[in-house]
Coordinates of C-alpha atoms (C1' of nucleotides) in Angstrom, one line a residue:
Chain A
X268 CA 23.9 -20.7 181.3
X269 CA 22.8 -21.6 177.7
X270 CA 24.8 -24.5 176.1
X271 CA 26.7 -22.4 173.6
X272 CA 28.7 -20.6 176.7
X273 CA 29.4 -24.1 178.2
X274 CA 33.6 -24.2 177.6
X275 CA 34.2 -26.4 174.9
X276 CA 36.7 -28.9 175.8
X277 CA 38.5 -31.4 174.1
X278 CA 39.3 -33.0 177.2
X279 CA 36.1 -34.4 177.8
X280 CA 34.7 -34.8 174.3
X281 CA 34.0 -38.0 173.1
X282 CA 35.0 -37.8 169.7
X283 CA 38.6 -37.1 171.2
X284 CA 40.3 -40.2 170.4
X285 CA 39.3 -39.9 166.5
X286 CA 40.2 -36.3 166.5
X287 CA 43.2 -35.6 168.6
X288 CA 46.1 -37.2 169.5
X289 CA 46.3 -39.7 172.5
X290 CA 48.8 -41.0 175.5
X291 CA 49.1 -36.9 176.4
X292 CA 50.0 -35.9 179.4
X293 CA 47.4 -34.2 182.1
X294 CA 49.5 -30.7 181.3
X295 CA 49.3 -31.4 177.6
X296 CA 45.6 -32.4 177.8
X297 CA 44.5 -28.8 179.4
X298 CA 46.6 -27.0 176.6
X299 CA 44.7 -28.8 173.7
X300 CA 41.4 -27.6 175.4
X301 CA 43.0 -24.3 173.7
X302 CA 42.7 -25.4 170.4
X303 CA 38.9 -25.3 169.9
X304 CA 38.2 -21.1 169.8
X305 CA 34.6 -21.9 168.9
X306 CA 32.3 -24.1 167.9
X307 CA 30.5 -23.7 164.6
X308 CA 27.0 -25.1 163.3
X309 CA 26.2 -25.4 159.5
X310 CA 23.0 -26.2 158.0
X311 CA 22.4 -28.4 155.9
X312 CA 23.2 -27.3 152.4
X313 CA 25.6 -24.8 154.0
X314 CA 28.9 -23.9 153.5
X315 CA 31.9 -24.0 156.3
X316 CA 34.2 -22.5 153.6
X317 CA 34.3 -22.0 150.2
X318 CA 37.2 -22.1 147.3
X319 CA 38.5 -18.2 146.9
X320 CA 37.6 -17.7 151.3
X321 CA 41.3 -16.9 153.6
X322 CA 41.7 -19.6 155.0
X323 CA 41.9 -19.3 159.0
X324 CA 41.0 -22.2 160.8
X325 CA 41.0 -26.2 160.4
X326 CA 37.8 -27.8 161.5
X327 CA 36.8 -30.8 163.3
X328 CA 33.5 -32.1 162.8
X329 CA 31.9 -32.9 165.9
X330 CA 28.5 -34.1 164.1
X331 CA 27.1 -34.0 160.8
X332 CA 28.3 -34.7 157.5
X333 CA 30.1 -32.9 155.0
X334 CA 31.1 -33.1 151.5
X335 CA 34.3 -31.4 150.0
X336 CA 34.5 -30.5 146.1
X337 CA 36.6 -28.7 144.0
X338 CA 35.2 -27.2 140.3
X339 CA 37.1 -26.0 137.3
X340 CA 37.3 -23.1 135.1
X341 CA 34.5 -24.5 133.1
X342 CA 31.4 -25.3 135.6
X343 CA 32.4 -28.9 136.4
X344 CA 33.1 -30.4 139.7
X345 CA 34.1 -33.2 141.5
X346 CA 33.3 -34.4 145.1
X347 CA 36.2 -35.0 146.7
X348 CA 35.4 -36.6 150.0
X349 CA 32.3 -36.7 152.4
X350 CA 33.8 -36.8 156.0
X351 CA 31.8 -37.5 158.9
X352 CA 32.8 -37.0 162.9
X353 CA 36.1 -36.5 164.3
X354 CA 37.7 -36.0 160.7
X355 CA 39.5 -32.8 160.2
X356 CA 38.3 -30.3 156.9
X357 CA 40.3 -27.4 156.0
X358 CA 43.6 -29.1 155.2
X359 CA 43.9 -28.0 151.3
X360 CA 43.9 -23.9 152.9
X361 CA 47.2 -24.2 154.0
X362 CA 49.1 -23.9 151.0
X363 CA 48.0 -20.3 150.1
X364 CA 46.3 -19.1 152.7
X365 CA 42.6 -20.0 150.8
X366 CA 40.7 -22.3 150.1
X367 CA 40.7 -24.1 147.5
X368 CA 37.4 -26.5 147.3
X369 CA 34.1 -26.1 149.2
X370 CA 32.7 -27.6 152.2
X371 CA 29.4 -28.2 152.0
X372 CA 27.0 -30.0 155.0
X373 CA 24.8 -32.5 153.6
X374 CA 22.9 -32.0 157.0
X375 CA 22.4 -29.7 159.7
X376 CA 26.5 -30.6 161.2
X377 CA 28.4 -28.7 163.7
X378 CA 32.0 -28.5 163.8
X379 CA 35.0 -27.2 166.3
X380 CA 36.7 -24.2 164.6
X381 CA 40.6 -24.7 165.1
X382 CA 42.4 -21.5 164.5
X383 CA 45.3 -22.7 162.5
X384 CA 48.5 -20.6 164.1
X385 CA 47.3 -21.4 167.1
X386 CA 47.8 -25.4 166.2
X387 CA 51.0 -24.2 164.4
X388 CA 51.6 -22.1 167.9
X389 CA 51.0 -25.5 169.9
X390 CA 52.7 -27.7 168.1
X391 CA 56.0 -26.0 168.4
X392 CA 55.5 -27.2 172.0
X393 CA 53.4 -30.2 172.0
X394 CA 54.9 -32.6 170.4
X395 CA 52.5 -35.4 170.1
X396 CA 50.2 -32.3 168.7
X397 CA 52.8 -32.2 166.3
X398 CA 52.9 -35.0 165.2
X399 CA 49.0 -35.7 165.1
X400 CA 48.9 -33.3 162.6
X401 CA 51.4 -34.4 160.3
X402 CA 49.7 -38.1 160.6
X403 CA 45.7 -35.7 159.7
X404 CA 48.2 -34.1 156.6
X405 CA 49.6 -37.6 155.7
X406 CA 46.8 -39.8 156.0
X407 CA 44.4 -37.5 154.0
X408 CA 47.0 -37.9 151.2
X409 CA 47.2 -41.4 151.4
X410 CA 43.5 -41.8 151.1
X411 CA 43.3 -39.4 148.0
X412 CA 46.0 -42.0 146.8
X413 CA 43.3 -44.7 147.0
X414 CA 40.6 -42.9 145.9
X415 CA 43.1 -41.9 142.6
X416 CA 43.7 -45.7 142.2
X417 CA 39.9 -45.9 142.3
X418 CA 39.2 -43.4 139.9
X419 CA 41.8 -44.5 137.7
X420 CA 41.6 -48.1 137.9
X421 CA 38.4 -49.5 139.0
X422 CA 35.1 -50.4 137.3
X423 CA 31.9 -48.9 138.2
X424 CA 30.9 -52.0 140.2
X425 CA 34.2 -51.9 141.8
X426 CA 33.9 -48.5 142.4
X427 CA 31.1 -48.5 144.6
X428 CA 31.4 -51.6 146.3
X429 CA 34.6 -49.7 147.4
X430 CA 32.8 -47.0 148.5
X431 CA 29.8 -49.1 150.5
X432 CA 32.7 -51.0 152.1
X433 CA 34.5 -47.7 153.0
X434 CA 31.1 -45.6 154.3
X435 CA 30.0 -48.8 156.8
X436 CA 33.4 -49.3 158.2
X437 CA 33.9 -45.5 158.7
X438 CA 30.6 -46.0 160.5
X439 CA 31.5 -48.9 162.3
X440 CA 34.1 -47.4 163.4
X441 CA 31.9 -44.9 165.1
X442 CA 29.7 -47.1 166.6
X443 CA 26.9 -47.4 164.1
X444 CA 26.1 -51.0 162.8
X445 CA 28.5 -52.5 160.7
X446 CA 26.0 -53.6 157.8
X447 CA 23.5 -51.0 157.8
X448 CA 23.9 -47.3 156.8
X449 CA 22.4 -44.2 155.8
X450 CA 23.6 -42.6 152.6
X451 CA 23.6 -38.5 153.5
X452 CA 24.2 -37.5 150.1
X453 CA 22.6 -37.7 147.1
X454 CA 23.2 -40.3 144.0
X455 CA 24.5 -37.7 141.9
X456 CA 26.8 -36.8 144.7
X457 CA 28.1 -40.7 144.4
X458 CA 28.2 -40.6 141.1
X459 CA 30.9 -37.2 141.1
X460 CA 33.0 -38.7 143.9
X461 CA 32.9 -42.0 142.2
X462 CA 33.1 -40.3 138.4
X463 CA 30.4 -42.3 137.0
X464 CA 26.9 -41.1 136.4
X465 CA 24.1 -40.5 138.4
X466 CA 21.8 -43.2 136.8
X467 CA 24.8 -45.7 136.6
X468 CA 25.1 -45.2 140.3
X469 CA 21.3 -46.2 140.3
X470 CA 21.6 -48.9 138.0
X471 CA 24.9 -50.7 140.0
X472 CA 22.6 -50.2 143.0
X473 CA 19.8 -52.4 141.5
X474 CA 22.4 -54.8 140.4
X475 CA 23.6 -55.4 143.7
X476 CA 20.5 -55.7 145.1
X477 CA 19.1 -58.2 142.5
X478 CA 22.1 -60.3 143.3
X479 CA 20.9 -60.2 147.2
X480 CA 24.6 -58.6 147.9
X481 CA 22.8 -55.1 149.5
X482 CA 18.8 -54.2 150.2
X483 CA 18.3 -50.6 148.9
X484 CA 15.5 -48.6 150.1
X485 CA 16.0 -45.0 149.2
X486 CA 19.1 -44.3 151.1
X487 CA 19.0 -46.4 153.6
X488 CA 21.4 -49.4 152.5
X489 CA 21.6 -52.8 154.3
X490 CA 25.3 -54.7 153.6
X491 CA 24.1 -58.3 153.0
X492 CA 27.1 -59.9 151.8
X493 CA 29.7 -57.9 152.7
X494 CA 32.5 -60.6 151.6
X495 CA 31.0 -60.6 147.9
X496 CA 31.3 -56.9 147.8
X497 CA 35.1 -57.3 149.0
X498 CA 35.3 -59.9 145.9
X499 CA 33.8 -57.1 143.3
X500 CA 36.8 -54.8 144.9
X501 CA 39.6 -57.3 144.7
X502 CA 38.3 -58.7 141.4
X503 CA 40.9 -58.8 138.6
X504 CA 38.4 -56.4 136.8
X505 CA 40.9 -55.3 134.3
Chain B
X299 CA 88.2 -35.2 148.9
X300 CA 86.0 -37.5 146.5
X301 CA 82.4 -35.4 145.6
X302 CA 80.8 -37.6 148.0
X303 CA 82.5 -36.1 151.3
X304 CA 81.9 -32.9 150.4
X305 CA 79.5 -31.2 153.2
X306 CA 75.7 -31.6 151.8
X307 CA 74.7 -27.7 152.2
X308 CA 71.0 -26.6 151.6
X309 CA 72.4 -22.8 152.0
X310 CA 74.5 -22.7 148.8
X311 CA 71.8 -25.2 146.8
X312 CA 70.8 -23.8 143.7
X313 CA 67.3 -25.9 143.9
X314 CA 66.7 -24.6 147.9
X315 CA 63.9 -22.0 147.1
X316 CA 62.1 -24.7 145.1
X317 CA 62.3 -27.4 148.4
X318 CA 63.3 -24.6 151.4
X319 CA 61.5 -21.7 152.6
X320 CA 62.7 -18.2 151.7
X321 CA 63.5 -15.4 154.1
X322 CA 65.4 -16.9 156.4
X323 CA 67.5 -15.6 159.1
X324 CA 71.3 -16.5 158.6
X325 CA 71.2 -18.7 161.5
X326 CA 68.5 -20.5 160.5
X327 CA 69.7 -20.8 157.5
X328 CA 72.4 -22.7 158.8
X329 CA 70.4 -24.8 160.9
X330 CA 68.8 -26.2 157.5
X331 CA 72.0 -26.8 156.2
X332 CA 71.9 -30.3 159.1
X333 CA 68.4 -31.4 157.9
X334 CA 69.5 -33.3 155.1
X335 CA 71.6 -36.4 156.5
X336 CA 73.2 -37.8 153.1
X337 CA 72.3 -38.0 149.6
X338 CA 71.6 -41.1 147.7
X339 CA 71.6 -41.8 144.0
X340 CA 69.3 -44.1 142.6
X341 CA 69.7 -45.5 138.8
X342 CA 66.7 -45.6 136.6
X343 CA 64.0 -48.0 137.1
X344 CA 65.4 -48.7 140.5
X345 CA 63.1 -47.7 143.8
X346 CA 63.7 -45.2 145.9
X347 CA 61.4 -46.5 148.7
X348 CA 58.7 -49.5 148.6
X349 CA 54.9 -50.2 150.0
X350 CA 55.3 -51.3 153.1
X351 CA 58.8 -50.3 154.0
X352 CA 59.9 -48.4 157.1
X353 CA 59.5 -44.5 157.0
X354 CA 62.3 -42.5 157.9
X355 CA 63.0 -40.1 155.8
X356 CA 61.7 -37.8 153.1
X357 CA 63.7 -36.7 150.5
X358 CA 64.1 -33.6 148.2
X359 CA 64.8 -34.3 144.3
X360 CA 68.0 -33.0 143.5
X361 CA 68.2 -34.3 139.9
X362 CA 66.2 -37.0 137.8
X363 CA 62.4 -38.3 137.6
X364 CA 60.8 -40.3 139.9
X365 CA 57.0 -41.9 139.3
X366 CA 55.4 -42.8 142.2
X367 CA 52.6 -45.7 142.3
X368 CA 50.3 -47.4 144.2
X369 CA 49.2 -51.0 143.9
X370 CA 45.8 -52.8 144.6
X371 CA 45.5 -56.3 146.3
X372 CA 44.8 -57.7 142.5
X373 CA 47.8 -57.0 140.3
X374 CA 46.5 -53.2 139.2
X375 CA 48.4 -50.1 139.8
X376 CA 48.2 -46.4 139.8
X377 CA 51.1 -43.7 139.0
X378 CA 49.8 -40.9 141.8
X379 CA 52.5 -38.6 140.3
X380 CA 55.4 -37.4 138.4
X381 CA 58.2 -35.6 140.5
X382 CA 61.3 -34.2 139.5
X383 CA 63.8 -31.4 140.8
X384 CA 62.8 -29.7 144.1
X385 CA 59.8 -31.8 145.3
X386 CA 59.8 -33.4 148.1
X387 CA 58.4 -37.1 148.2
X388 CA 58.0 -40.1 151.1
X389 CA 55.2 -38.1 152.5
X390 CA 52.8 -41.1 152.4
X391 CA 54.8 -43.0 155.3
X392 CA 54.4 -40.4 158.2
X393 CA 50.6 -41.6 159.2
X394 CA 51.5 -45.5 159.8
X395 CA 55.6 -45.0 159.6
X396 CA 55.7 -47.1 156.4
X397 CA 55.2 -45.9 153.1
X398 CA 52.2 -47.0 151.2
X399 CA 53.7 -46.5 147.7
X400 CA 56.7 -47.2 145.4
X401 CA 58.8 -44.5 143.9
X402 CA 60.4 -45.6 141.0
X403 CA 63.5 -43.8 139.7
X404 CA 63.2 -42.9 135.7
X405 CA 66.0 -41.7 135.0
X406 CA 69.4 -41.9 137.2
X407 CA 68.4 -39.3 140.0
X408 CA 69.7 -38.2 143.1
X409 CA 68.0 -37.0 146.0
X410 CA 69.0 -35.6 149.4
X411 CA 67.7 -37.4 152.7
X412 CA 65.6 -35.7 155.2
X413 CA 65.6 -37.8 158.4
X414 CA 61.8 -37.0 159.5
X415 CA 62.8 -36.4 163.0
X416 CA 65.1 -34.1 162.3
X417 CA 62.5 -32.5 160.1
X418 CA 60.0 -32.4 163.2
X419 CA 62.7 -31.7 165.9
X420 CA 64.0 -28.4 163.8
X421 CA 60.4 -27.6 162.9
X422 CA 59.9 -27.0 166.5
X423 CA 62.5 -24.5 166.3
X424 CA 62.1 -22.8 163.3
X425 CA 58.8 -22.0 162.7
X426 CA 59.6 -21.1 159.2
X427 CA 60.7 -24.4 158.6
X428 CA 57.1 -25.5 160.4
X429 CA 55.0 -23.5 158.1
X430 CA 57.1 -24.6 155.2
X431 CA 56.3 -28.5 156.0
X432 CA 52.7 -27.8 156.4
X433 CA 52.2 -25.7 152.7
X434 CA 54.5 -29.1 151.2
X435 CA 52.3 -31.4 152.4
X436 CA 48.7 -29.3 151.7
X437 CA 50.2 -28.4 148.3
X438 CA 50.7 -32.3 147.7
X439 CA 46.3 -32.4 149.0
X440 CA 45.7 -30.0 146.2
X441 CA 47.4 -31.8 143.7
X442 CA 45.8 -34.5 144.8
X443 CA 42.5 -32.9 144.0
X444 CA 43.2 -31.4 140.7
X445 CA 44.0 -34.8 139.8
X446 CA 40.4 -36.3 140.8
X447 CA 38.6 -33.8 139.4
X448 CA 41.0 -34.8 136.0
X449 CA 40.0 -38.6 136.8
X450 CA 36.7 -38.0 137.7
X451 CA 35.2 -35.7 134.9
X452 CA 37.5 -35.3 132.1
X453 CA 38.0 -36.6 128.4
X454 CA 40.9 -38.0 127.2
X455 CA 42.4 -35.3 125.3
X456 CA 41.6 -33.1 128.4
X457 CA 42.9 -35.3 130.7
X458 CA 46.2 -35.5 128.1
X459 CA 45.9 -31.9 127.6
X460 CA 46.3 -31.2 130.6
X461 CA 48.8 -33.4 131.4
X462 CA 51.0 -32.0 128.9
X463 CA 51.0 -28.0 130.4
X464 CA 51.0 -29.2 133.8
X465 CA 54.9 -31.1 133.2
X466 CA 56.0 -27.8 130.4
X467 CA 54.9 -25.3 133.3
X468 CA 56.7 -27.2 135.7
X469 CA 60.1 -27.7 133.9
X470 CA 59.7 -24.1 132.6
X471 CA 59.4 -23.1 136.3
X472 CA 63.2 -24.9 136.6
X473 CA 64.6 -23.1 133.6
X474 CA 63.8 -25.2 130.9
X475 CA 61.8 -24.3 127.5
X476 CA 58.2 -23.2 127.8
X477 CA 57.3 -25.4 124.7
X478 CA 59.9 -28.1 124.4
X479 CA 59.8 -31.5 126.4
X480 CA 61.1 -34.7 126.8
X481 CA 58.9 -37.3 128.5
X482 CA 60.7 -39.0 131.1
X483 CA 58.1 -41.8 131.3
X484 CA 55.8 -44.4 128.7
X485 CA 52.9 -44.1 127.3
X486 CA 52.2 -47.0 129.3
X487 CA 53.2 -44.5 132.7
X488 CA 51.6 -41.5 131.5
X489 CA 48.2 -43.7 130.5
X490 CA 48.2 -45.3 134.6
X491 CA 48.6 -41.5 135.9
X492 CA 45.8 -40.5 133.5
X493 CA 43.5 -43.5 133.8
X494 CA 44.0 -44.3 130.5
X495 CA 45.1 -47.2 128.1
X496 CA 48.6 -46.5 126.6
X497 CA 46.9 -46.9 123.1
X498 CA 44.5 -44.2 123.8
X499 CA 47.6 -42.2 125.2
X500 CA 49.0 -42.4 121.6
X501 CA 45.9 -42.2 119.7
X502 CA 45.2 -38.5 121.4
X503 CA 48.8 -37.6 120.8
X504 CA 48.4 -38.1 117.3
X505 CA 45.1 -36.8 117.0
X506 CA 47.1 -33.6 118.6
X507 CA 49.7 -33.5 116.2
X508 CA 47.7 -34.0 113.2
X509 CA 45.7 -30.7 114.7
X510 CA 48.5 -29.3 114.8
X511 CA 48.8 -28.5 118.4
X512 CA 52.1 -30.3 119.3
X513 CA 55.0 -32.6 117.1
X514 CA 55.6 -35.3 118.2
X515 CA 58.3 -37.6 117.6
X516 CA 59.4 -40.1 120.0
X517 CA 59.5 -38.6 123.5
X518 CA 60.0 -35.5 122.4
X519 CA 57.1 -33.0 122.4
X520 CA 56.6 -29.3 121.5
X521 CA 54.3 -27.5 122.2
X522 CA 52.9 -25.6 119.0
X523 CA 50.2 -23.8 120.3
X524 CA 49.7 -24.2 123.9
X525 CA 46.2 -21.8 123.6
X526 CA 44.3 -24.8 121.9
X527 CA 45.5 -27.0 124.7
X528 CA 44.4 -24.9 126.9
X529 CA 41.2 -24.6 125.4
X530 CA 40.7 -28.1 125.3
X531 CA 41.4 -28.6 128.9
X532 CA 38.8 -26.0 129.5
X533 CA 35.6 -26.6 127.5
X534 CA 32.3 -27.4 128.7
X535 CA 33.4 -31.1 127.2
X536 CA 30.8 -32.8 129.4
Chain C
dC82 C1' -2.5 -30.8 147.8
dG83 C1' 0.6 -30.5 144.4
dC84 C1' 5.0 -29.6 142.9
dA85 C1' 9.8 -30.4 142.6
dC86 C1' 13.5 -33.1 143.5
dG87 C1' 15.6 -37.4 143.7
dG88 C1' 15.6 -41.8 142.0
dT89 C1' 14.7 -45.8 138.7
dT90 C1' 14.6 -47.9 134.4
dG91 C1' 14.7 -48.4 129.3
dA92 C1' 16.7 -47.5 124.6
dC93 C1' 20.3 -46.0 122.3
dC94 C1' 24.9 -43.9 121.5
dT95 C1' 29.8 -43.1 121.9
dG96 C1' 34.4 -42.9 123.9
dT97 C1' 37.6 -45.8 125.3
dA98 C1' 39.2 -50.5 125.9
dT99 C1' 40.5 -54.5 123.7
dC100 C1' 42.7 -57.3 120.4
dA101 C1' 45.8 -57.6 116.8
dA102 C1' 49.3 -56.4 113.4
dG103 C1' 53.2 -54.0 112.3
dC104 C1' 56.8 -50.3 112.8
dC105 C1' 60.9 -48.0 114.6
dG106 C1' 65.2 -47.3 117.0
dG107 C1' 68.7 -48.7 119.9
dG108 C1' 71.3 -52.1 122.1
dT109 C1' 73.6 -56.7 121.7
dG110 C1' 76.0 -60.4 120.0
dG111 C1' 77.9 -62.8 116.1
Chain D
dC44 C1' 79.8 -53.7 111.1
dC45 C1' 75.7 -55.7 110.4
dA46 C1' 71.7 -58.5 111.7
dC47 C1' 68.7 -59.3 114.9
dC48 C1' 65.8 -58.7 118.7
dC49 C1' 63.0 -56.5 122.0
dG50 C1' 60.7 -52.8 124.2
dG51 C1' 58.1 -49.0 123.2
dC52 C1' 55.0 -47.1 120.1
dT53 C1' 51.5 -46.5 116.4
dT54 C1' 47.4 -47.7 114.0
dG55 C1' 43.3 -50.3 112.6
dA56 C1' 39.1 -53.1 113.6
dT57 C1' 35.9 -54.4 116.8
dA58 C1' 33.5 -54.7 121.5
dC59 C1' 31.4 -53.0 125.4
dA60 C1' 31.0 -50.2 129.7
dG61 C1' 29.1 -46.4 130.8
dG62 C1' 27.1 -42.0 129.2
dT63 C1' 23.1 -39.7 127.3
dC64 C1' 18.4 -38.9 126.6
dA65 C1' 13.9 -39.7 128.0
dA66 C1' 9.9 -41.2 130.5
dC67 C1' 8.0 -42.1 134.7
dC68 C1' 7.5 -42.7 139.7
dG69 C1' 7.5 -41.8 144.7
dT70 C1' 7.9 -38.9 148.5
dG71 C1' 8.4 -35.3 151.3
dC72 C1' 8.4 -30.4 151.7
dG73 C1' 6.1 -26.0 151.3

DNA sequence: CGCACGGTTGACCTGTATCAAGCCGGGTGG
DNA sequence: CCACCCGGCTTGATACAGGTCAACCGTGCG
């Protein structure tokens, strides 16, 4: 049997807790198993969907990273998010049955394709499935809240601190070390998510490393002083 | 019978196909008709909900303004939006069941409450209702995103721009002039939503009338010629 | 091996913030 | 009814964060 016609099951997977809902019963358990039609792997530099594409399906990422972006009329865009394991992509479809941004793998990722009516289906009956995915619908719009407040707000030096802070405990929170991290995407990428510039990215980079707050070696980042990046965030900046 | 007693009824609301879904059956229809528990005025400047306060509810704009803001550890805050008849807002609180911003009234507004429960209960039921609850809170994602990508790679007069057809489209989409508009909030409100200084806010203003593209006077805005805007928001500025 | 992409760093420029002064209109109290 | 006051707004002068342009470097991929 080759591992791509082993049953994919939520029930054992052990990203469940990040991307499912918990305290189910057995019964309720088998019927999430349902969920997952397929599982889907994208290369790096791929696409999982893109803006204009129907939208079918919501997607959890089982490994790999993505990025999400949206562009304008006029050839600008702007990194939205870069979501890692057990965070749901797809959620900005709904409204009109497309897409509306991209989803782009910044490596070789593979992700659990979620037919959406059959979550809609399930739902109706699950009710902890129900309300998983209104806390997935609710949570994403809390963080875009924080990242406006970011955008809107914050200095550059803020800004990335921020986003250091955010990437490792995201990491941490998957196991990984809680001061060192591998960036999968590129300073530019930063840079769009952040809205600053590439070499300003590069140049806040250097700063905090000259000030023995983060080592910097390509992308692998080391968190030195993580309370003196917390400071740069809660500074009264402006 | 004071106006208060009489029966709250989404089936003979004149705003329902703004904040209900359309095409459904009679009985369903009538079903609606129990989601919304009370209405509940709130004067301007006062809040409709707070950070950190309970979730319950969300609520549907009957009449009025409401801002809604977000707040750093450090004193700094964010408007995250502008929301007026027929939008729906409280959808923050469902992922921790406490809402994570202020909405601030500004103007005296009304709004009718949506016990959640009752929202996810009848949701079960009605899977119009369902679908409906899923495009409100994706369409909310969306907006989300337009507004990073307005943060995170525009100019100020884009960014003011597009501000300004964003709020005439929407009142025009409620039956109000395609060209004429009162601003319901400060330069002070509009420059927080648009990561901007209030002085800039006024400076582009005037740089717009003086173009000729809008008179201004006071809070009161017309739209002279909403192609130049247009063009502005969509030029290869940077 | 070499090329191209990603990254760093420097010099300079500019858009927006900051600081400051003054205006306007509407509400309040004498 | 008028004078005053205050919040909201405008406008000018100046400062500075971050953008822009450019040169260069390292590395890893083809």
């Amino acid at each position: 049997m080759k591992p791509e016609n082993i049953k994919v099951a939520c029930s054992n997977c052990n990203l469940r807790e990040l991307c499912m809902p918990v305290g189910l019963a057995p019964g309720e358990l088998q019927r999430i198993d349902d969920l997952v039609a397929t599982r889907r792997k994208v290369k790096r530099r791929e696409t999982l969907f893109r803006n204009g594409e129907p939208f079918t399906s919501l997607y959890a990422i089982r490994t790999g990273v993505f990025k999400t972006r949206v562009a304008s009329e006029d050839g600008r865009d702007q990194v939205t998010g870069f979501q890692m394991a057990g965070e749901i992509i797809g959620l900005d479809g709904i409204v009109n049955d497309q897409h509306t941004c991209d989803a782009v793998a910044l490596e070789d990722s593979e992700v659990c394709v979620m037919p959406f009516d059959r979550i809609e289906e399930l739902s109706r009956e699950v009710t902890a499935l129900q309300r998983h995915v209104h806390q997935i619908m609710s949570r994403e719009i809390v963080r875009e809240h924080g990242v406006m407040l970011l955008l809107g707000s914050m200095r550059a030096e803020e800004r990335l601190a921020a986003f250091l802070l955010n990437l490792v405990q995201r990491l941490h929170a998957r196991g990984f070390s809680r001061s060192e991290l591998v960036l999968r995407m590129t300073r530019e990428e930063i840079g769009s998510y952040l809205g600053l510039k590439l070499e300003t990215v590069s140049r806040t980079l250097s700063k905090f490393a000259a000030e023995g707050m983060v080592e910097v070696e390509q992308r692998n980042v080391r968190i030195v002083d993580p309370d003196a990046l917390r400071r740069i965030v809660n500074s009264p900046g402006c």
